[in-house]
Coordinates of C-alpha atoms and ligand atoms in Angstrom, one line a residue:
M1 CA 9.7 15.8 -2.8
I2 CA 6.9 18.3 -2.3
M3 CA 5.3 18.0 1.1
P4 CA 1.8 19.1 1.9
S5 CA 1.8 22.6 3.4
I6 CA 0.5 21.4 6.8
V7 CA 3.6 19.3 7.2
N8 CA 5.9 22.1 6.2
T9 CA 4.2 24.6 8.5
S10 CA 4.3 22.3 11.6
L11 CA 7.9 21.4 10.9
L12 CA 8.8 25.1 10.6
C13 CA 6.9 25.6 13.8
L14 CA 9.0 23.1 15.7
I15 CA 12.1 24.9 14.5
Y16 CA 10.6 28.3 15.3
I17 CA 9.6 27.3 18.8
S18 CA 13.2 26.7 19.7
I19 CA 14.5 30.1 18.4
L20 CA 11.5 32.5 18.0
P21 CA 8.5 33.4 20.0
L22 CA 5.6 30.9 20.0
S23 CA 3.2 33.5 18.7
L24 CA 4.6 33.0 15.1
C25 CA 3.3 29.5 15.1
A26 CA -0.1 30.3 16.7
T27 CA -0.9 32.6 13.8
K28 CA -0.6 29.9 11.2
Y29 CA -3.7 31.1 9.3
Q30 CA -4.1 34.8 8.4
P31 CA -7.4 36.6 8.1
N32 CA -7.5 36.5 4.3
W33 CA -9.0 34.1 1.9
D34 CA -5.7 32.8 0.4
S35 CA -4.6 31.8 3.8
I36 CA -7.9 30.5 5.1
D37 CA -8.5 28.5 1.8
S38 CA -5.1 26.8 2.2
R39 CA -6.1 24.9 5.2
P40 CA -6.5 21.1 4.5
L41 CA -9.9 19.8 5.3
P42 CA -9.7 17.5 8.4
A43 CA -9.8 13.9 7.1
W44 CA -12.8 12.8 9.1
Y45 CA -15.2 14.9 7.0
D46 CA -14.4 13.3 3.6
E47 CA -14.4 9.8 5.2
A48 CA -17.9 10.5 6.8
K49 CA -19.8 10.9 3.5
F50 CA -23.2 11.1 5.1
G51 CA -24.6 13.5 7.7
I52 CA -28.1 14.4 9.1
F53 CA -29.3 17.9 9.1
M54 CA -32.2 19.3 11.1
H55 CA -34.2 22.5 10.8
W56 CA -36.0 23.2 14.1
G57 CA -37.3 26.6 15.3
V58 CA -40.4 28.7 15.8
Y59 CA -41.4 27.9 12.1
S60 CA -42.0 24.4 13.4
V61 CA -45.0 25.8 15.3
P62 CA -47.2 26.8 12.3
S63 CA -45.4 24.0 10.5
F64 CA -46.9 25.2 7.2
Y65 CA -45.2 26.0 3.9
S66 CA -41.6 26.0 5.2
E67 CA -39.0 27.5 7.5
W68 CA -39.4 30.7 5.4
F69 CA -43.0 31.1 6.8
W70 CA -42.4 34.4 8.5
Y71 CA -40.8 36.0 5.5
R72 CA -43.5 34.7 3.1
W73 CA -46.1 36.1 5.5
K74 CA -44.6 39.5 6.3
G75 CA -41.6 40.0 4.0
A76 CA -41.2 41.9 0.8
E77 CA -43.1 39.6 -1.5
P78 CA -45.8 37.8 0.6
Y79 CA -47.0 34.4 -0.7
P80 CA -50.8 34.3 -0.9
Q81 CA -51.1 30.8 0.6
V82 CA -49.2 31.8 3.7
V83 CA -51.2 35.1 4.2
E84 CA -54.4 33.1 3.7
F85 CA -53.3 30.4 6.2
M86 CA -52.8 33.1 8.8
K87 CA -56.2 34.8 8.1
E88 CA -58.1 31.6 8.3
N89 CA -56.4 30.1 11.4
Y90 CA -55.3 32.9 13.7
P91 CA -57.0 36.0 15.1
P92 CA -56.2 39.4 13.8
G93 CA -53.2 40.9 15.5
F94 CA -51.5 37.6 16.0
T95 CA -47.8 38.0 15.5
Y96 CA -45.0 35.6 14.6
A97 CA -43.5 36.1 18.0
D98 CA -46.8 34.7 19.4
F99 CA -45.9 31.3 17.9
A100 CA -42.9 30.9 20.2
R101 CA -44.8 30.0 23.3
S102 CA -46.2 27.0 21.5
F103 CA -42.8 25.7 20.6
T104 CA -43.2 23.3 23.5
A105 CA -40.9 20.4 22.7
E106 CA -42.6 18.3 25.4
F107 CA -41.8 15.0 23.7
F108 CA -38.2 16.0 22.9
D109 CA -35.8 13.2 24.0
P110 CA -32.2 13.9 22.8
A111 CA -31.3 10.2 23.4
E112 CA -34.1 9.1 21.1
W113 CA -33.0 11.5 18.4
A114 CA -29.4 10.4 18.8
D115 CA -30.5 6.8 18.4
I116 CA -32.3 7.6 15.1
I117 CA -29.3 9.6 13.8
K118 CA -27.0 6.8 14.7
A119 CA -29.3 4.2 13.1
S120 CA -29.2 6.2 9.8
G121 CA -25.6 5.4 9.3
A122 CA -24.7 9.2 9.4
K123 CA -21.3 10.1 10.7
Y124 CA -22.1 13.8 11.5
Y125 CA -25.1 15.8 12.5
V126 CA -25.9 19.5 11.9
L127 CA -28.6 21.3 13.8
T128 CA -29.9 24.8 13.1
S129 CA -28.8 26.9 16.1
K130 CA -30.6 29.9 14.6
H131 CA -32.4 30.3 11.2
H132 CA -33.2 33.6 9.5
E133 CA -36.0 34.2 11.9
G134 CA -33.4 35.0 14.6
Y135 CA -34.7 32.7 17.3
T136 CA -31.8 30.9 18.9
N137 CA -32.0 27.3 20.1
W138 CA -29.5 28.1 22.9
P139 CA -29.4 30.9 25.5
S140 CA -27.5 33.3 23.2
N141 CA -26.4 36.4 25.1
S142 CA -27.4 38.5 22.2
S143 CA -31.0 37.3 22.1
W144 CA -33.3 38.8 24.6
N145 CA -36.6 36.8 24.9
W146 CA -36.1 35.3 21.5
N147 CA -34.4 32.0 22.4
S148 CA -35.3 28.5 23.5
V149 CA -34.6 29.1 27.2
D150 CA -36.6 32.4 27.6
V151 CA -39.6 31.4 25.5
G152 CA -40.9 28.0 24.3
P153 CA -39.1 24.8 25.3
Q154 CA -37.3 26.5 28.2
R155 CA -34.3 24.4 27.6
D156 CA -30.9 24.7 25.9
L157 CA -31.8 22.6 22.8
V158 CA -28.3 22.9 21.3
G159 CA -26.6 21.8 24.5
D160 CA -29.0 19.0 25.1
L161 CA -28.6 17.7 21.6
A162 CA -24.8 18.1 21.7
A163 CA -24.7 15.9 24.8
G164 CA -27.2 13.4 23.4
V165 CA -25.6 13.0 20.0
R166 CA -22.1 12.6 21.5
N167 CA -23.2 10.1 24.1
N168 CA -21.9 6.7 23.1
T169 CA -21.5 7.6 19.4
D170 CA -18.7 8.6 17.1
I171 CA -21.0 11.1 15.4
H172 CA -19.5 14.6 14.8
F173 CA -21.7 17.3 16.2
G174 CA -22.2 20.4 14.0
L175 CA -24.2 23.7 14.0
Y176 CA -25.9 25.7 11.3
Y177 CA -26.0 29.4 12.0
S178 CA -27.8 32.1 9.9
L179 CA -25.6 35.1 9.7
F180 CA -28.4 37.5 8.9
E181 CA -31.9 37.9 10.2
W182 CA -34.8 39.0 8.0
F183 CA -36.3 41.5 10.4
N184 CA -33.6 42.3 13.0
P185 CA -33.6 46.2 13.1
L186 CA -29.9 46.2 13.7
F187 CA -29.3 44.2 10.6
L188 CA -31.7 46.3 8.5
K189 CA -30.0 49.4 9.6
D190 CA -26.6 48.1 8.6
K191 CA -28.0 47.0 5.3
A192 CA -29.6 50.4 4.7
S193 CA -26.2 52.0 5.3
G194 CA -24.7 49.8 2.5
F195 CA -23.0 47.8 5.3
T196 CA -20.9 50.8 6.3
T197 CA -22.3 50.4 9.8
T198 CA -21.6 47.1 11.5
D199 CA -23.8 47.1 14.7
Y200 CA -25.6 43.9 13.9
R201 CA -22.4 42.0 13.2
D202 CA -20.6 43.4 16.2
R203 CA -23.5 42.9 18.7
V204 CA -25.1 39.7 17.3
A205 CA -23.5 37.6 14.6
T206 CA -19.8 37.7 15.7
P207 CA -20.4 37.2 19.4
D208 CA -22.9 34.4 18.6
L209 CA -20.3 32.5 16.5
Y210 CA -17.6 32.7 19.1
D211 CA -20.1 31.8 21.8
L212 CA -21.3 28.7 19.9
V213 CA -17.8 27.5 19.4
N214 CA -16.6 28.0 22.9
R215 CA -19.7 26.5 24.5
Y216 CA -20.5 23.6 22.3
K217 CA -17.3 22.9 20.4
P218 CA -19.1 22.0 17.1
E219 CA -17.0 20.2 14.5
V220 CA -19.0 21.6 11.6
I221 CA -19.9 25.3 11.3
W222 CA -22.5 25.6 8.6
T223 CA -23.1 29.3 8.1
D224 CA -25.9 30.5 5.8
G225 CA -27.7 33.7 4.9
S226 CA -25.3 36.4 3.9
G227 CA -28.2 38.9 3.6
T228 CA -26.4 40.3 0.5
A229 CA -23.4 41.4 2.6
K230 CA -19.9 40.4 1.6
S231 CA -17.5 38.5 3.8
D232 CA -15.6 41.6 4.8
Y233 CA -18.8 42.9 6.5
W234 CA -19.2 39.6 8.3
K235 CA -15.4 39.6 9.3
S236 CA -15.5 36.0 8.2
T237 CA -11.8 35.6 7.6
E238 CA -11.1 37.0 11.1
F239 CA -13.4 34.5 12.7
L240 CA -12.1 31.6 10.6
A241 CA -8.5 32.5 11.4
W242 CA -9.4 32.3 15.1
L243 CA -11.3 29.1 14.5
Y244 CA -8.4 27.4 12.8
N245 CA -5.6 28.8 14.9
D246 CA -6.9 29.1 18.5
S247 CA -10.4 27.8 19.0
P248 CA -11.1 24.6 21.0
V249 CA -11.9 22.8 17.8
K250 CA -9.0 24.1 15.7
N251 CA -7.8 20.6 14.6
T252 CA -11.1 18.9 13.7
V253 CA -13.6 21.6 12.7
V254 CA -14.8 21.9 9.2
T255 CA -16.7 24.8 7.7
N256 CA -18.7 25.4 4.5
D257 CA -18.5 28.2 2.0
R258 CA -21.4 30.5 2.9
W259 CA -19.4 33.3 4.6
G260 CA -20.7 36.2 2.5
D261 CA -21.9 36.9 -1.0
D262 CA -18.4 36.5 -2.4
C263 CA -17.9 33.0 -1.0
P264 CA -20.2 30.2 -2.2
C265 CA -18.3 27.8 -4.4
H266 CA -15.2 30.0 -3.9
H267 CA -14.0 30.3 -0.4
G268 CA -14.2 28.6 3.0
G269 CA -13.9 24.9 3.8
Y270 CA -16.0 22.5 1.7
Y271 CA -18.3 23.9 -1.0
T272 CA -22.1 23.8 -0.8
C273 CA -22.6 26.2 -3.7
Y274 CA -26.4 26.2 -3.6
D275 CA -29.0 24.0 -1.9
R276 CA -29.3 20.5 -3.4
Y277 CA -25.9 20.8 -5.1
N278 CA -25.5 17.5 -7.0
P279 CA -23.2 18.4 -9.9
G280 CA -23.1 14.8 -11.4
V281 CA -19.5 15.1 -12.5
L282 CA -16.2 14.8 -10.5
Q283 CA -15.4 17.9 -8.5
K284 CA -11.9 19.2 -7.8
H285 CA -12.9 20.7 -4.4
K286 CA -14.7 18.8 -1.6
F287 CA -18.4 19.5 -1.7
E288 CA -21.6 18.7 0.1
D289 CA -25.1 18.3 -1.3
S290 CA -27.6 19.4 1.4
M291 CA -31.1 18.2 0.6
S292 CA -34.2 17.4 2.5
V293 CA -36.2 14.2 2.7
T294 CA -39.1 16.4 1.6
K295 CA -39.0 18.1 -1.7
G296 CA -39.0 21.9 -1.2
G297 CA -38.6 23.1 2.4
W298 CA -36.5 22.1 5.3
G299 CA -38.7 22.9 8.4
Y300 CA -41.6 20.5 9.2
A301 CA -44.6 21.3 7.1
R302 CA -47.7 19.4 8.0
E303 CA -49.6 19.9 4.7
K304 CA -47.1 18.0 2.6
P305 CA -48.6 15.0 0.9
L306 CA -46.8 11.7 0.6
R307 CA -45.6 12.5 -3.0
S308 CA -43.5 15.3 -1.7
Y309 CA -41.4 12.9 0.4
H310 CA -38.4 11.4 -1.4
T311 CA -38.4 7.6 -1.5
V312 CA -35.5 5.6 -0.2
P313 CA -34.2 4.7 -3.8
Q314 CA -34.3 8.4 -4.7
L315 CA -32.3 9.3 -1.6
L316 CA -29.8 6.4 -2.2
T317 CA -29.4 7.5 -5.8
T318 CA -28.4 11.0 -4.6
L319 CA -26.1 9.7 -2.0
I320 CA -24.3 7.5 -4.5
Q321 CA -24.1 10.1 -7.2
V322 CA -22.7 12.6 -4.8
V323 CA -20.2 10.3 -3.2
S324 CA -19.0 9.1 -6.7
C325 CA -18.3 12.7 -7.6
G326 CA -16.3 13.3 -4.4
G327 CA -19.0 14.9 -2.2
N328 CA -20.9 14.3 1.0
L329 CA -24.7 14.2 1.5
L330 CA -26.3 16.2 4.3
L331 CA -29.8 14.9 4.5
N332 CA -32.4 17.0 6.4
V333 CA -35.5 16.2 8.4
G334 CA -37.7 18.8 10.2
P335 CA -38.7 17.9 13.7
T336 CA -42.1 19.0 15.1
K337 CA -42.8 21.7 17.6
D338 CA -43.4 19.2 20.3
G339 CA -40.0 17.5 19.7
R340 CA -40.8 14.5 17.6
I341 CA -39.2 13.2 14.4
M342 CA -42.2 12.0 12.5
P343 CA -42.4 8.3 11.8
I344 CA -42.0 8.7 8.0
F345 CA -38.7 10.6 8.6
E346 CA -37.6 8.1 11.1
E347 CA -38.4 5.3 8.7
R348 CA -36.4 6.9 5.9
L349 CA -33.4 7.5 8.1
R350 CA -33.4 3.9 9.5
Q351 CA -33.8 2.6 6.0
M352 CA -30.8 4.6 4.8
G353 CA -28.9 3.0 7.8
S354 CA -30.1 -0.5 6.9
W355 CA -28.7 0.0 3.4
L356 CA -25.4 1.4 4.6
K357 CA -25.0 -1.5 7.0
V358 CA -24.7 -3.8 4.0
N359 CA -23.2 -1.4 1.5
G360 CA -21.2 1.1 3.6
E361 CA -17.9 -0.5 2.6
G362 CA -18.3 1.1 -0.8
I363 CA -19.3 4.5 0.6
Y364 CA -17.5 5.4 3.9
S365 CA -13.9 6.4 3.3
S366 CA -14.2 5.6 -0.4
R367 CA -12.7 7.7 -3.2
P368 CA -13.9 8.7 -6.6
W369 CA -12.8 6.2 -9.3
R370 CA -11.6 7.2 -12.7
K371 CA -15.2 7.0 -13.9
Q372 CA -18.1 8.3 -11.8
N373 CA -20.9 6.7 -13.8
D374 CA -20.8 4.0 -16.4
T375 CA -20.3 5.2 -20.0
V376 CA -23.0 2.9 -21.4
N377 CA -25.1 1.8 -18.4
S378 CA -26.8 4.9 -17.0
N379 CA -27.9 3.0 -13.9
V380 CA -24.4 2.4 -12.6
W381 CA -22.2 4.6 -10.5
Y382 CA -18.7 3.9 -9.2
T383 CA -16.4 4.5 -6.2
K384 CA -13.2 2.8 -5.2
S385 CA -11.4 1.8 -2.0
P386 CA -8.2 3.8 -1.5
K387 CA -6.7 0.9 0.4
T388 CA -7.4 -2.2 -1.6
E389 CA -8.1 -0.6 -5.0
A390 CA -11.4 -2.5 -5.1
V391 CA -14.0 -0.8 -7.4
Y392 CA -17.6 -0.6 -6.2
A393 CA -20.3 -0.5 -8.9
F394 CA -23.7 0.6 -7.5
L395 CA -26.7 -0.7 -9.5
L396 CA -29.6 1.7 -9.2
E397 CA -31.8 -0.8 -11.0
W398 CA -31.9 -4.6 -11.0
P399 CA -31.5 -5.6 -14.8
A400 CA -34.5 -7.5 -16.2
N401 CA -32.5 -10.4 -17.5
N402 CA -30.3 -10.7 -14.4
I403 CA -27.2 -9.7 -16.3
V404 CA -25.5 -6.3 -15.9
Y405 CA -23.2 -4.8 -18.5
L406 CA -20.4 -2.6 -17.1
R407 CA -18.6 -0.8 -19.8
D408 CA -15.8 0.8 -17.9
P409 CA -13.9 -1.7 -15.8
R410 CA -11.0 -3.3 -17.6
V411 CA -10.9 -7.0 -16.6
T412 CA -7.7 -8.9 -15.9
S413 CA -6.9 -12.6 -15.2
T414 CA -7.3 -11.9 -11.5
T415 CA -10.7 -10.2 -11.7
T416 CA -13.3 -11.3 -9.2
V417 CA -16.9 -10.0 -8.6
A418 CA -19.0 -10.2 -5.5
M419 CA -22.2 -8.6 -4.4
L420 CA -22.0 -6.9 -1.0
G421 CA -24.1 -8.8 1.5
H422 CA -24.0 -12.0 -0.6
A423 CA -21.5 -14.8 0.1
L424 CA -20.8 -16.3 -3.2
P425 CA -18.6 -14.9 -6.0
L426 CA -20.5 -14.0 -9.2
K427 CA -19.9 -15.2 -12.7
W428 CA -18.7 -12.7 -15.3
T429 CA -17.6 -12.7 -18.9
G430 CA -15.6 -10.2 -20.9
A431 CA -12.1 -9.4 -22.1
G432 CA -9.7 -6.5 -21.9
G433 CA -11.1 -3.0 -22.3
R434 CA -14.6 -3.8 -23.6
G435 CA -16.1 -4.1 -20.2
M436 CA -17.8 -7.1 -18.6
N437 CA -21.2 -8.8 -18.2
V438 CA -21.9 -9.9 -14.6
T439 CA -24.5 -12.5 -13.9
L440 CA -26.4 -11.5 -10.7
P441 CA -27.3 -14.1 -8.2
L442 CA -30.8 -15.6 -8.1
L443 CA -32.2 -14.1 -5.0
N444 CA -35.7 -14.0 -3.5
P445 CA -37.0 -11.4 -1.1
A446 CA -35.7 -13.3 1.9
T447 CA -32.1 -13.7 0.6
M448 CA -31.7 -10.2 -0.9
P449 CA -28.9 -8.4 0.9
C450 CA -30.9 -5.1 0.6
K451 CA -34.2 -3.9 -0.9
W452 CA -32.8 -1.2 -3.1
V453 CA -29.6 -0.4 -5.0
W454 CA -27.1 -3.3 -5.0
T455 CA -23.4 -3.0 -4.9
L456 CA -20.9 -5.1 -6.9
K457 CA -17.4 -5.3 -5.5
L458 CA -14.9 -5.7 -8.3
E459 CA -11.4 -6.8 -7.5
G460 CA -8.5 -7.1 -9.9
V461 CA -10.0 -4.6 -12.4
K462 CA -8.3 -1.6 -13.9
Ligands
NAG501 C1 -23.1 39.2 27.4 O1 -23.4 40.5 27.0 C2 -23.0 41.5 27.9 C3 -23.5 42.8 27.4 O2 -23.7 42.9 26.0 C4 -21.5 41.4 28.0 O3 -21.1 42.3 29.0 C5 -21.1 40.0 28.5 O4 -19.7 39.9 28.5 C6 -21.6 39.0 27.5 N1 -21.4 37.6 28.0 C7 -20.9 36.6 27.2 C8 -20.7 35.3 27.8 O5 -20.6 36.8 26.0
NAG502 C1 -26.1 8.4 27.6 O1 -26.5 7.1 27.2 C2 -26.9 6.2 28.3 C3 -27.3 4.9 27.7 O2 -26.5 4.5 26.6 C4 -28.0 6.8 29.1 O3 -28.2 6.0 30.2 C5 -27.6 8.2 29.6 O4 -28.7 8.8 30.2 C6 -27.2 9.1 28.4 N1 -26.7 10.4 28.8 C7 -27.1 11.5 28.2 C8 -26.5 12.8 28.7 O5 -27.8 11.5 27.2
NAG503 C1 -22.9 9.8 -17.0 O1 -21.8 9.7 -17.9 C2 -22.0 10.1 -19.2 C3 -20.6 10.0 -20.0 O2 -19.9 8.8 -19.6 C4 -22.6 11.5 -19.3 O3 -22.9 11.8 -20.6 C5 -23.8 11.6 -18.4 O4 -24.3 12.9 -18.5 C6 -23.4 11.2 -17.0 N1 -24.4 11.6 -16.0 C7 -25.5 11.0 -15.7 C8 -26.3 11.6 -14.7 O5 -25.9 10.0 -16.3
NAG504 C1 -22.3 -8.7 -22.9 O1 -23.5 -9.3 -23.4 C2 -24.0 -8.8 -24.6 C3 -25.3 -9.4 -24.9 O2 -25.2 -10.8 -24.8 C4 -23.0 -9.1 -25.7 O3 -23.4 -8.5 -26.9 C5 -21.6 -8.5 -25.3 O4 -20.6 -8.8 -26.3 C6 -21.1 -9.0 -23.9 N1 -20.0 -8.2 -23.6 C7 -19.0 -8.7 -22.8 C8 -17.9 -7.8 -22.6 O5 -19.0 -9.8 -22.4

């Protein structure tokens, strides 16, 4: 019998401990991609399926265009609308750093945010500890006067949220960290040297990563922004070997795949590949689709009209497609500079949670079925329960004649069909491998189990 490598290794370790120095066991993962990639993903992450992401930083002060505001204003290819916005609204000589003092966060209440996150049905949460602007939401030792304790909120936002989110919830707390910074002179110098010098990494990125893990014990490390450098410049495998062997979160932490230019979709923990990664077909490797409630950017942008906010059915469709194909959804909202989650974001998140309350049985801890979407009915996606073998069919649309045709389930003499949140079994017809027609219950708005996307639970199908 072939045992998973983790079992082998720990059994070997038990033997080693009795005859060899303990250090052999402590160095289970080596600082190279073969070894790092061999680590099994801690099970909680796949079971979680749904997380909330937040982009919060100095860009939340202008709250215009996106979190890329500074770069689109002062970077290599400025965007006219951002340059124009500054000309019209700020005096000459105003710098990006001048925004930081208006990052006031006076309404910020971590308990309230935690309540919204919990109500969304999410099982994990990822906060930007630092975006490409370099401003840190914790008192990073490498950040002089460009962090949330020295300027702006004058509080440790990461620490306050870690405590708030973990208080009375089972939500896993995670941190996003941008490896590079657009304008950090140390980084620009290393880049100009073709990454033969490593001052920025040694003085900023590496110490920050260790500091974040030791201080806040995040269970997700979501790195981003390779700045065109490869993972050997970032010493990513060294950090990950420490994270997996010796860190305080070595048993539960999960990481993504953005550890250098050579990594996305190839190395690390789960794959994010590119933003809004929704492949639509079953994936071999665990993946995450990170997307925002707003189309486009991630940080709060005041000028966005209603049409640039995804609707709940759109968000649920993505969640279901992603989970059917083996992935997780990490859904972003951008808080305001004064520490609020705008009511439209709050409503979206609470609506996701109200849906998951009824239909979560087919989402959390589910597994991909043999079909991800129905061969004939393009409005139907599937998951299955690993325990009961029940198949869940998610109906993105309610069929006009109340009868839904499912091509792929093979019915048997024991087949039963129910709608989650509705008590009575449903009538169906069909035979063998030609699929089935399910008659949906006659419901009115008051008896609907949910307002969007209904779930059929099929038992005794093949
Ligand atoms: C902070 O930085 C200083 C100087 O760079 C260093 O001596 C000190 O050990 C650092 N502290 C932590 C907690 O990393
Ligand atoms: C934890 O939650 C309780 C209420 O459930 C609240 O009274 C307390 O202040 C919270 N603590 C923190 C650190 O948020
Ligand atoms: C669904 O499945 C069919 C084949 O069964 C495929 O052609 C189609 O592209 C799939 N994806 C979507 C998004 O409908
Ligand atoms: C489903 O209903 C359609 C339309 O009445 C019919 O043509 C088809 O044979 C039915 N299929 C099954 C499997 O019951």
